[in-house]
Amino acid sequence: MLAIEAPLPDSFAQVLNTEALHFLEELARRFAPRIREALDQREQRLARIAKGEALDFLAETAKVRAADWKVSPLPNDLQRRTVEITGPTDRKMVINALNSGADVFMADFEDANSPTWTNLIEGQLNLRDAVRRKLTFEDPASGKQYKLNEKTAVLVVRPRGLHLPERHLTLDGRAIPGCLLDFGLYFFHNAHELLARGTGPYFYLPKLESHREARIWNEVFCFAEDALRLGRGTIKATVLIETLPAAFEMDEILHELREHSAGLNCGRWDYIFSFIKTRQHDPAAVLPDRSQVTMEQPCMRAYTQLAVRTCHRRGVHSMGGMAAQIPIKNDEARNAAALEKVRADKLREVRDGHDGTWVAHPGLVAVAREVFEAHMKGPNQLDRLREDVQVTAADLFQTPEGTRTEDGLRLNVRVGIQYIEAWLRGNGCVPLYSLMEDAATAEISRAQVWQWLHHGVVLEDGRRVTPELVRALIDDEMRKIEAEIGSERFRAGRFEEARALFERISTATTLETFLTLPAYEALDRGSKDAAHDKSQ
């Protein structure tokens, strides 16, 4: 039977009540084995690719790609998605995001969230209050009051990826998939209320690698709708195309979810990480500095434009991705430069035909909206079919060009360690060096160090990347981090644990599938989560 392996404060019982737990148990019994099987199939395909199997558009689904079909119509409040803001589910951030002026707020239980028990269940409580427009917050430091505006963004929820377990909830002694907890609690408690308020249960689905995985989600949705006696297609879900294998199955993914689909989104940062992971043994796939893997690189242009063509042919939205820049306070010149990068990124997206885009900060909503609305005269661009776009497997495989430098290696180390340290303290969304870092960008940092080391990359200055060089740079960057943030903050944090984990997975013989899996094992050990210490 389903068991809670964690503290259960009285407030948590509001969402972890008997009926909700029964619903979660049914989800887990039906779908946890299917999810485990899908994860095994991922590993098997990765092993075959390592042995030389070609990744290509599927021959067995060619008829799906060739046929003329469309997804089911979207509800009115998902027709205009010009600007979407994303962020974690803590109380203040939910209010600020819903009030930001964006069309959609994606409340994130995934890459912007550190999955402590408190974060997860308080996040569900916060969203439950937000749906009912009861969400308020008083800043304990300033006394400032926060409440929802009359008009707010449409709420969409991103559960965790299929690979992440939830050890605090077990079925017959085994951790259930975290995605079922995140989806199940939000849907069970809010679906009817959302519909009564003229909206609906909307989701983003992360890190899918195949249409077979999309099929699992579609069956989850059908079961959930039946369980709550809702009509088929009540749930709408946007799939993030953020893995290299999924780029070859966009049509098929939309087809599997065609009653429930709200389109595709180009999750650029995880896509870069997946490019490394999927082709980890290929010396021809070694990337340049992370900062040089821009959306102008041919492989990134191919994948994003293919998404536009695919979605518009099927009558559904193609969403652009996240510019990592954030506003820079107290430096007008650097702030202007950051905003100009955002404008250029959004201009490329709207000209390519995307129907909207993502931002990570309320201060960027107006910038993104200005660019899109100057070039997109209606609520979307579904009429731009982009039949000129022709993408081959070779286009998707084209390795980005650029240099490999010591500065790039150092930045990966510095960002990777600091992000892991924050994540271990319960904070999954971290501004570092004027960029918003989450698990996806941290995955690039640590995977790129591994890739350069594994393939013995020669840096621009002629030095080869070796374990000794990586460890020496880690030592040096740890000293720099301490100097930047101060010794008191450094000693009070979890930097030694973060450094040990980063070094272990970056110098290991094999590439760890996901950074968050070994990090999850350490998450509660010594965590300050119980004290809600996320102030640093």
Coordinates of C-alpha atoms in Angstrom, one line a residue:
M1 CA 0.0 0.0 0.0
L2 CA 1.0 3.7 -0.3
A3 CA 3.0 4.9 2.6
I4 CA 4.3 8.4 3.5
E5 CA 7.9 8.3 4.6
A6 CA 8.2 11.8 5.8
P7 CA 6.8 14.2 8.4
L8 CA 3.1 15.1 7.9
P9 CA 2.3 18.5 9.5
D10 CA -1.4 19.3 9.9
S11 CA -1.2 21.7 6.9
F12 CA 0.1 19.0 4.6
A13 CA -3.0 16.9 5.3
Q14 CA -5.0 19.3 3.2
V15 CA -3.5 17.9 0.1
L16 CA -2.4 14.5 1.4
N17 CA -5.8 13.4 2.5
T18 CA -7.3 9.9 2.2
E19 CA -9.0 10.5 -1.2
A20 CA -5.9 12.1 -2.8
L21 CA -3.6 9.3 -1.5
H22 CA -6.0 6.7 -3.0
F23 CA -5.8 8.5 -6.3
L24 CA -2.0 8.6 -6.2
E25 CA -1.9 4.9 -5.3
E26 CA -4.0 4.0 -8.4
L27 CA -1.7 6.2 -10.6
A28 CA 1.4 4.5 -9.2
R29 CA 0.0 0.9 -9.5
R30 CA -1.0 1.5 -13.1
F31 CA 1.9 3.6 -14.4
A32 CA 5.0 3.2 -12.2
P33 CA 5.9 -0.1 -13.9
R34 CA 5.4 1.5 -17.3
I35 CA 7.6 4.4 -16.4
R36 CA 10.4 2.0 -15.1
E37 CA 10.1 0.1 -18.4
A38 CA 10.4 3.3 -20.4
L39 CA 13.5 4.3 -18.5
D40 CA 15.1 0.9 -19.2
Q41 CA 14.4 1.4 -22.9
R42 CA 16.1 4.8 -22.7
E43 CA 19.3 3.1 -21.4
Q44 CA 19.1 0.4 -23.9
R45 CA 18.9 2.8 -26.8
L46 CA 21.7 4.9 -25.4
A47 CA 23.8 1.8 -25.3
R48 CA 22.9 0.9 -28.9
I49 CA 23.9 4.4 -30.0
A50 CA 27.2 4.1 -28.2
K51 CA 27.8 0.9 -30.3
G52 CA 27.0 2.8 -33.5
E53 CA 23.3 2.6 -34.0
A54 CA 22.1 5.7 -36.0
L55 CA 19.6 8.0 -34.5
D56 CA 17.2 9.0 -37.2
F57 CA 13.5 9.7 -38.0
L58 CA 11.6 6.4 -37.4
A59 CA 10.8 4.2 -40.4
E60 CA 7.9 2.5 -38.5
T61 CA 6.1 5.8 -38.0
A62 CA 6.6 7.3 -41.4
K63 CA 2.8 7.1 -42.1
V64 CA 2.1 9.2 -39.0
R65 CA 4.5 11.9 -40.3
A66 CA 3.0 11.8 -43.8
A67 CA -0.6 11.7 -42.9
D68 CA -2.8 14.9 -42.7
W69 CA -4.1 15.2 -39.1
K70 CA -4.4 17.9 -36.5
V71 CA -4.5 18.0 -32.7
S72 CA -7.8 18.8 -30.9
P73 CA -8.7 22.5 -30.6
L74 CA -7.3 24.5 -27.8
P75 CA -9.4 26.2 -25.1
N76 CA -9.7 30.0 -25.4
D77 CA -7.2 30.8 -22.6
L78 CA -4.4 28.9 -24.4
Q79 CA -4.9 30.6 -27.7
R80 CA -2.6 33.5 -26.8
R81 CA 0.7 32.5 -25.1
T82 CA 2.9 35.4 -26.3
V83 CA 5.0 35.5 -23.1
E84 CA 5.3 32.7 -20.5
I85 CA 7.1 33.1 -17.3
T86 CA 8.6 30.2 -15.4
G87 CA 9.7 29.7 -11.8
P88 CA 9.4 27.6 -8.6
T89 CA 6.3 27.2 -6.5
D90 CA 7.2 29.1 -3.3
R91 CA 4.5 31.5 -2.2
K92 CA 6.0 34.9 -3.1
M93 CA 7.3 33.8 -6.5
V94 CA 3.9 32.3 -7.4
I95 CA 2.2 35.6 -6.7
N96 CA 4.9 37.7 -8.5
A97 CA 4.8 35.4 -11.6
L98 CA 1.0 35.4 -11.8
N99 CA 1.0 39.2 -11.4
S100 CA 3.9 39.7 -13.9
G101 CA 1.8 40.6 -16.9
A102 CA 2.8 37.3 -18.7
D103 CA 0.1 35.4 -20.5
V104 CA 1.1 32.1 -18.8
F105 CA 2.9 31.1 -15.6
M106 CA 4.6 27.7 -15.6
A107 CA 4.8 26.7 -12.0
D108 CA 7.8 24.4 -11.9
F109 CA 8.2 21.3 -9.8
E110 CA 11.1 20.3 -12.1
D111 CA 14.3 22.1 -13.1
A112 CA 13.7 25.2 -11.0
N113 CA 12.8 23.2 -7.9
S114 CA 14.9 21.4 -5.4
P115 CA 12.5 18.4 -4.5
T116 CA 12.6 18.6 -0.7
W117 CA 9.5 17.3 0.9
T118 CA 8.7 20.8 2.2
N119 CA 9.2 22.4 -1.3
L120 CA 6.9 19.8 -2.9
I121 CA 4.0 19.8 -0.5
E122 CA 4.1 23.6 0.3
G123 CA 4.2 24.1 -3.5
Q124 CA 1.0 22.1 -3.9
L125 CA -0.6 24.1 -1.1
N126 CA 0.4 27.4 -2.7
L127 CA -1.0 26.4 -6.1
R128 CA -4.2 25.2 -4.4
D129 CA -4.6 28.6 -2.9
A130 CA -3.6 30.4 -6.1
V131 CA -6.3 28.5 -8.1
R132 CA -8.9 29.6 -5.5
R133 CA -7.4 33.2 -5.5
K134 CA -6.7 33.0 -1.8
L135 CA -2.9 33.2 -2.1
T136 CA -1.2 35.9 0.0
F137 CA 2.2 36.5 1.5
E138 CA 3.8 38.8 4.0
D139 CA 7.5 39.3 3.7
P140 CA 8.9 38.7 7.3
A141 CA 11.8 41.0 6.7
S142 CA 10.1 44.0 5.2
G143 CA 6.5 43.5 6.2
K144 CA 5.4 44.0 2.6
Q145 CA 2.1 42.4 1.7
Y146 CA 1.6 40.4 -1.5
K147 CA -1.7 39.3 -3.1
L148 CA -3.0 38.3 -6.5
N149 CA -4.1 41.0 -9.0
E150 CA -7.6 40.9 -10.5
K151 CA -6.1 39.6 -13.8
T152 CA -3.4 37.0 -13.6
A153 CA -1.5 34.7 -15.9
V154 CA -2.9 31.4 -16.9
L155 CA -1.5 28.7 -14.6
V156 CA 0.3 25.7 -16.1
V157 CA 2.2 23.2 -14.0
R158 CA 5.4 21.2 -14.8
P159 CA 5.8 18.0 -12.9
R160 CA 9.2 16.3 -12.6
G161 CA 10.6 14.2 -15.4
L162 CA 9.9 10.5 -15.6
H163 CA 13.4 9.7 -14.2
L164 CA 13.1 11.4 -10.8
P165 CA 11.8 9.3 -7.9
E166 CA 9.8 10.5 -4.9
R167 CA 11.3 8.6 -1.9
H168 CA 8.9 10.2 0.6
L169 CA 6.0 8.3 -0.9
T170 CA 6.4 4.6 -1.4
L171 CA 4.2 1.9 -2.8
D172 CA 4.9 -1.6 -1.4
G173 CA 8.2 -0.3 -0.2
R174 CA 9.3 1.3 -3.5
A175 CA 9.6 5.0 -4.2
I176 CA 6.9 6.2 -6.7
P177 CA 7.8 8.3 -9.7
G178 CA 8.0 12.0 -8.7
C179 CA 6.0 13.0 -11.7
L180 CA 3.0 11.1 -10.6
L181 CA 3.0 12.9 -7.2
D182 CA 3.3 16.3 -8.8
F183 CA 0.7 15.7 -11.5
G184 CA -1.6 13.7 -9.3
L185 CA -1.9 16.1 -6.4
Y186 CA -2.4 19.2 -8.5
F187 CA -4.9 17.5 -10.8
F188 CA -6.9 15.8 -8.1
H189 CA -7.3 19.0 -5.9
N190 CA -7.7 21.6 -8.6
A191 CA -9.2 20.2 -11.9
H192 CA -12.9 20.9 -11.1
E193 CA -12.1 24.3 -9.5
L194 CA -10.1 25.3 -12.5
L195 CA -12.9 24.4 -14.9
A196 CA -15.4 26.2 -12.8
R197 CA -13.3 29.4 -13.1
G198 CA -13.1 29.1 -16.9
T199 CA -9.7 27.6 -17.3
G200 CA -8.5 24.0 -16.9
P201 CA -5.8 21.6 -15.8
Y202 CA -2.8 22.5 -18.0
F203 CA 0.7 21.0 -17.9
Y204 CA 4.2 21.0 -19.3
L205 CA 5.8 17.6 -19.8
P206 CA 9.7 17.6 -19.5
K207 CA 12.5 15.5 -20.9
L208 CA 10.5 13.1 -23.0
E209 CA 12.7 11.1 -25.4
S210 CA 10.1 9.2 -27.5
H211 CA 6.5 9.0 -28.6
R212 CA 6.2 5.9 -26.5
E213 CA 6.8 8.0 -23.4
A214 CA 4.2 10.5 -24.6
R215 CA 1.8 7.5 -24.9
I216 CA 2.3 6.8 -21.2
W217 CA 1.4 10.4 -20.3
N218 CA -1.6 10.2 -22.6
E219 CA -2.9 7.1 -20.8
V220 CA -2.2 8.8 -17.4
F221 CA -4.4 11.7 -18.6
C222 CA -7.2 9.5 -19.8
F223 CA -7.2 7.6 -16.5
A224 CA -7.2 10.8 -14.5
E225 CA -10.0 12.3 -16.5
D226 CA -12.1 9.2 -16.1
A227 CA -11.4 9.0 -12.3
L228 CA -12.7 12.6 -11.8
R229 CA -15.5 12.1 -14.4
L230 CA -14.2 14.8 -16.8
G231 CA -14.5 14.8 -20.5
R232 CA -11.7 13.4 -22.7
G233 CA -9.3 16.2 -23.7
T234 CA -10.0 18.3 -20.5
I235 CA -6.3 18.1 -19.7
K236 CA -4.0 20.0 -22.1
A237 CA -0.2 19.5 -22.1
T238 CA 2.7 21.1 -23.9
V239 CA 5.7 18.8 -24.4
L240 CA 9.2 20.3 -24.1
I241 CA 11.4 19.1 -26.9
E242 CA 14.6 19.2 -24.9
T243 CA 16.2 15.9 -25.8
L244 CA 18.0 15.0 -29.1
P245 CA 16.0 11.7 -29.5
A246 CA 12.7 13.6 -29.2
A247 CA 13.7 16.0 -32.0
F248 CA 13.3 13.0 -34.3
E249 CA 9.8 12.2 -33.0
M250 CA 7.9 15.6 -32.8
D251 CA 5.1 14.5 -35.1
E252 CA 4.7 11.2 -33.3
I253 CA 4.7 12.9 -29.9
L254 CA 1.9 15.3 -31.0
H255 CA 0.0 12.3 -32.5
E256 CA 0.1 10.3 -29.2
L257 CA -1.2 13.3 -27.3
R258 CA -3.5 14.7 -30.0
E259 CA -6.6 14.9 -27.7
H260 CA -4.5 16.5 -25.0
S261 CA -1.8 18.4 -26.8
A262 CA -1.2 22.1 -26.4
G263 CA 1.9 22.0 -28.6
L264 CA 5.7 21.8 -28.2
N265 CA 8.3 24.0 -26.6
C266 CA 12.0 24.3 -27.5
G267 CA 13.7 23.6 -24.2
R268 CA 17.1 24.7 -25.4
W269 CA 19.3 24.2 -22.3
D270 CA 18.3 20.6 -21.7
Y271 CA 18.6 20.0 -25.4
I272 CA 22.2 21.1 -25.4
F273 CA 22.8 18.7 -22.4
S274 CA 21.1 15.9 -24.3
F275 CA 23.3 16.6 -27.3
I276 CA 26.3 15.9 -25.1
K277 CA 24.7 12.9 -23.3
T278 CA 23.3 11.2 -26.4
R279 CA 26.6 11.5 -28.3
Q280 CA 28.9 11.2 -25.4
H281 CA 31.2 8.7 -27.0
D282 CA 31.5 10.6 -30.3
P283 CA 34.7 12.7 -30.6
A284 CA 33.1 14.6 -33.4
A285 CA 30.3 15.9 -31.1
V286 CA 32.6 17.7 -28.6
L287 CA 31.1 21.2 -27.9
P288 CA 32.9 24.5 -27.6
D289 CA 32.5 26.7 -24.6
R290 CA 29.0 26.7 -23.3
S291 CA 28.6 30.4 -24.0
Q292 CA 29.3 29.8 -27.7
V293 CA 26.5 27.2 -28.1
T294 CA 24.0 29.8 -29.1
M295 CA 20.6 29.5 -30.9
E296 CA 22.4 30.7 -34.1
Q297 CA 24.4 27.4 -34.3
P298 CA 23.1 25.4 -37.3
C299 CA 21.9 22.4 -35.2
M300 CA 19.9 24.6 -32.9
R301 CA 18.4 26.5 -35.8
A302 CA 17.4 23.2 -37.4
Y303 CA 15.7 21.9 -34.3
T304 CA 13.8 25.0 -33.5
Q305 CA 12.5 25.6 -37.0
L306 CA 11.5 22.0 -37.3
A307 CA 9.4 22.4 -34.2
V308 CA 7.6 25.4 -35.8
R309 CA 6.9 23.6 -39.0
T310 CA 5.7 20.4 -37.2
C311 CA 3.4 22.2 -34.8
H312 CA 1.8 24.6 -37.3
R313 CA 1.2 21.7 -39.7
R314 CA -0.8 20.1 -36.8
G315 CA -2.6 23.2 -35.8
V316 CA -0.9 23.8 -32.5
H317 CA 1.5 26.2 -30.8
S318 CA 5.3 26.1 -31.1
M319 CA 6.8 27.9 -28.1
G320 CA 10.2 29.5 -28.1
G321 CA 12.7 28.9 -25.3
M322 CA 14.3 30.6 -22.4
A323 CA 16.8 33.4 -22.6
A324 CA 18.9 33.0 -19.5
Q325 CA 19.7 36.7 -19.0
I326 CA 18.1 38.6 -16.1
P327 CA 18.0 42.3 -15.3
I328 CA 21.2 43.7 -13.8
K329 CA 20.8 46.2 -11.0
N330 CA 23.1 49.1 -10.4
D331 CA 24.9 48.8 -13.8
E332 CA 23.0 50.5 -16.6
A333 CA 25.5 49.5 -19.3
R334 CA 25.5 45.8 -18.5
N335 CA 21.8 45.8 -18.0
A336 CA 21.3 47.4 -21.4
A337 CA 23.5 44.8 -23.0
A338 CA 21.6 42.0 -21.3
L339 CA 18.3 43.3 -22.5
E340 CA 19.6 43.7 -26.0
K341 CA 20.5 40.0 -26.0
V342 CA 17.0 39.1 -24.9
R343 CA 15.5 41.3 -27.7
A344 CA 17.7 39.7 -30.3
D345 CA 16.8 36.2 -29.1
K346 CA 13.0 37.0 -29.1
L347 CA 13.3 38.7 -32.5
R348 CA 14.8 35.5 -34.0
E349 CA 12.0 33.4 -32.4
V350 CA 9.1 35.5 -33.6
R351 CA 10.6 35.8 -37.1
D352 CA 11.0 32.0 -37.2
G353 CA 7.3 31.6 -36.5
H354 CA 7.1 30.8 -32.9
D355 CA 3.8 31.6 -31.2
G356 CA 5.3 32.8 -27.9
T357 CA 8.4 32.6 -25.7
W358 CA 9.7 32.1 -22.2
V359 CA 11.3 34.5 -19.7
A360 CA 12.7 33.8 -16.2
H361 CA 12.2 37.1 -14.6
P362 CA 9.2 39.5 -14.4
G363 CA 11.4 42.3 -15.5
L364 CA 11.7 40.7 -19.0
V365 CA 8.0 40.2 -19.7
A366 CA 7.6 43.7 -21.2
V367 CA 10.7 43.3 -23.4
A368 CA 9.6 39.9 -24.8
R369 CA 6.1 41.1 -25.4
E370 CA 7.2 44.3 -27.2
V371 CA 9.3 42.2 -29.6
F372 CA 6.7 39.6 -30.3
E373 CA 3.8 42.0 -30.7
A374 CA 5.7 44.1 -33.1
H375 CA 6.0 41.1 -35.5
M376 CA 3.0 38.9 -34.6
K377 CA -0.3 40.7 -35.3
G378 CA -2.6 38.0 -33.9
P379 CA -2.7 35.8 -30.9
N380 CA -0.4 33.3 -32.6
Q381 CA 1.3 32.4 -35.9
L382 CA -0.4 29.1 -36.7
D383 CA -1.0 30.2 -40.2
R384 CA 2.8 30.4 -40.9
L385 CA 3.3 26.8 -42.0
R386 CA 7.0 27.1 -42.7
E387 CA 6.9 24.6 -45.6
D388 CA 10.3 26.0 -46.6
V389 CA 11.9 24.2 -43.6
Q390 CA 13.5 20.9 -44.6
V391 CA 15.5 19.3 -41.8
T392 CA 17.6 16.1 -42.0
A393 CA 19.3 14.0 -39.4
A394 CA 22.6 15.5 -40.5
D395 CA 21.3 19.0 -39.8
L396 CA 20.3 18.0 -36.2
F397 CA 23.7 16.3 -35.7
Q398 CA 25.9 19.2 -36.9
T399 CA 28.3 20.0 -34.0
P400 CA 28.4 23.6 -32.9
E401 CA 31.6 25.4 -33.8
G402 CA 33.8 27.5 -31.5
T403 CA 36.7 27.5 -29.2
R404 CA 37.4 25.5 -26.0
T405 CA 39.1 27.7 -23.4
E406 CA 40.3 27.7 -19.8
D407 CA 37.7 30.4 -19.1
G408 CA 34.9 28.2 -20.4
L409 CA 36.1 25.3 -18.3
R410 CA 36.4 27.5 -15.2
L411 CA 32.9 28.9 -15.7
N412 CA 31.5 25.4 -15.9
V413 CA 33.2 24.5 -12.6
R414 CA 32.2 27.7 -10.8
V415 CA 28.5 27.6 -11.9
G416 CA 28.2 23.8 -11.5
I417 CA 29.4 23.8 -7.9
Q418 CA 27.4 26.8 -6.8
Y419 CA 24.2 25.5 -8.3
I420 CA 24.6 22.1 -6.7
E421 CA 25.3 23.8 -3.3
A422 CA 22.1 25.9 -3.6
W423 CA 20.1 22.8 -4.7
L424 CA 21.3 20.9 -1.7
R425 CA 20.0 23.7 0.5
G426 CA 16.6 23.4 -1.2
N427 CA 16.9 26.2 -3.8
G428 CA 16.5 25.1 -7.4
C429 CA 16.6 28.4 -9.2
V430 CA 19.7 30.5 -8.8
P431 CA 20.9 33.8 -10.3
L432 CA 24.7 33.5 -11.0
Y433 CA 26.8 36.0 -12.9
S434 CA 23.7 37.8 -14.4
L435 CA 22.2 34.6 -15.7
M436 CA 19.4 32.5 -14.2
E437 CA 20.7 29.0 -13.6
D438 CA 18.6 25.9 -13.0
A439 CA 19.1 22.2 -13.2
A440 CA 19.3 22.2 -17.0
T441 CA 22.1 24.8 -17.3
A442 CA 24.0 23.0 -14.4
E443 CA 23.7 19.7 -16.4
I444 CA 25.5 21.4 -19.3
S445 CA 28.2 22.6 -17.0
R446 CA 29.1 19.3 -15.5
A447 CA 28.5 17.2 -18.6
Q448 CA 30.7 19.5 -20.7
V449 CA 33.6 19.1 -18.1
W450 CA 33.1 15.3 -18.4
Q451 CA 33.0 15.4 -22.2
W452 CA 36.2 17.5 -22.5
L453 CA 38.0 15.3 -20.0
H454 CA 36.7 12.0 -21.6
H455 CA 37.9 13.1 -25.1
G456 CA 41.1 14.7 -23.9
V457 CA 40.2 18.1 -25.4
V458 CA 43.1 20.4 -26.1
L459 CA 42.3 23.9 -25.0
E460 CA 42.9 27.0 -27.1
D461 CA 46.2 27.6 -25.1
G462 CA 47.5 24.2 -26.1
R463 CA 46.9 22.4 -22.8
R464 CA 45.1 19.1 -22.7
V465 CA 42.2 18.7 -20.3
T466 CA 43.2 16.0 -17.7
P467 CA 41.9 14.9 -14.3
E468 CA 44.8 16.8 -12.7
L469 CA 43.9 20.0 -14.5
V470 CA 40.2 19.7 -13.6
R471 CA 41.0 19.1 -9.9
A472 CA 43.4 22.0 -9.9
L473 CA 40.8 24.3 -11.4
I474 CA 38.2 23.1 -8.9
D475 CA 40.6 24.0 -6.0
D476 CA 41.2 27.4 -7.5
E477 CA 37.5 28.1 -8.2
M478 CA 36.5 27.0 -4.7
R479 CA 38.8 29.7 -3.3
K480 CA 37.3 32.3 -5.7
I481 CA 33.8 31.3 -4.7
E482 CA 34.7 31.8 -1.0
A483 CA 36.2 35.2 -1.8
E484 CA 33.1 36.2 -3.7
I485 CA 30.5 35.3 -1.1
G486 CA 32.5 35.6 2.1
S487 CA 34.0 33.0 4.4
E488 CA 31.0 33.0 6.8
R489 CA 28.5 32.2 4.1
F490 CA 30.9 29.7 2.5
R491 CA 31.4 27.8 5.8
A492 CA 27.6 27.8 6.6
G493 CA 26.8 26.3 3.2
R494 CA 27.2 22.9 1.7
F495 CA 30.1 23.7 -0.6
E496 CA 32.3 20.8 0.3
E497 CA 29.5 18.4 -0.5
A498 CA 28.7 20.2 -3.7
R499 CA 32.4 20.2 -4.7
A500 CA 32.8 16.5 -4.0
L501 CA 29.7 15.6 -6.0
F502 CA 30.7 17.8 -9.0
E503 CA 34.2 16.4 -9.0
R504 CA 33.0 12.8 -8.7
I505 CA 30.5 13.0 -11.6
S506 CA 32.7 15.2 -13.8
T507 CA 35.8 12.9 -13.6
A508 CA 33.9 9.5 -13.5
T509 CA 34.6 6.9 -16.2
T510 CA 30.9 7.0 -17.3
L511 CA 28.6 10.0 -17.7
E512 CA 26.0 10.2 -15.0
T513 CA 22.5 10.1 -16.6
F514 CA 21.2 13.0 -14.6
L515 CA 23.0 15.2 -12.0
T516 CA 19.8 15.3 -9.9
L517 CA 19.8 11.6 -9.2
P518 CA 23.0 11.4 -7.1
A519 CA 22.2 14.9 -5.7
Y520 CA 18.8 13.6 -4.5
E521 CA 20.6 11.0 -2.4
A522 CA 22.3 13.9 -0.5
L523 CA 19.4 16.3 -0.5
D524 CA 18.0 15.8 3.0
R525 CA 21.4 14.9 4.6
G526 CA 22.3 17.9 6.7
S527 CA 19.7 20.0 4.8
K528 CA 18.5 23.2 6.3
D529 CA 15.2 22.6 4.7
A530 CA 13.6 22.0 8.1
A531 CA 14.5 25.6 9.0
H532 CA 13.3 26.9 5.7
D533 CA 16.8 28.4 5.2
K534 CA 16.7 29.5 1.6
S535 CA 17.5 33.1 2.3
Q536 CA 21.1 33.0 1.0

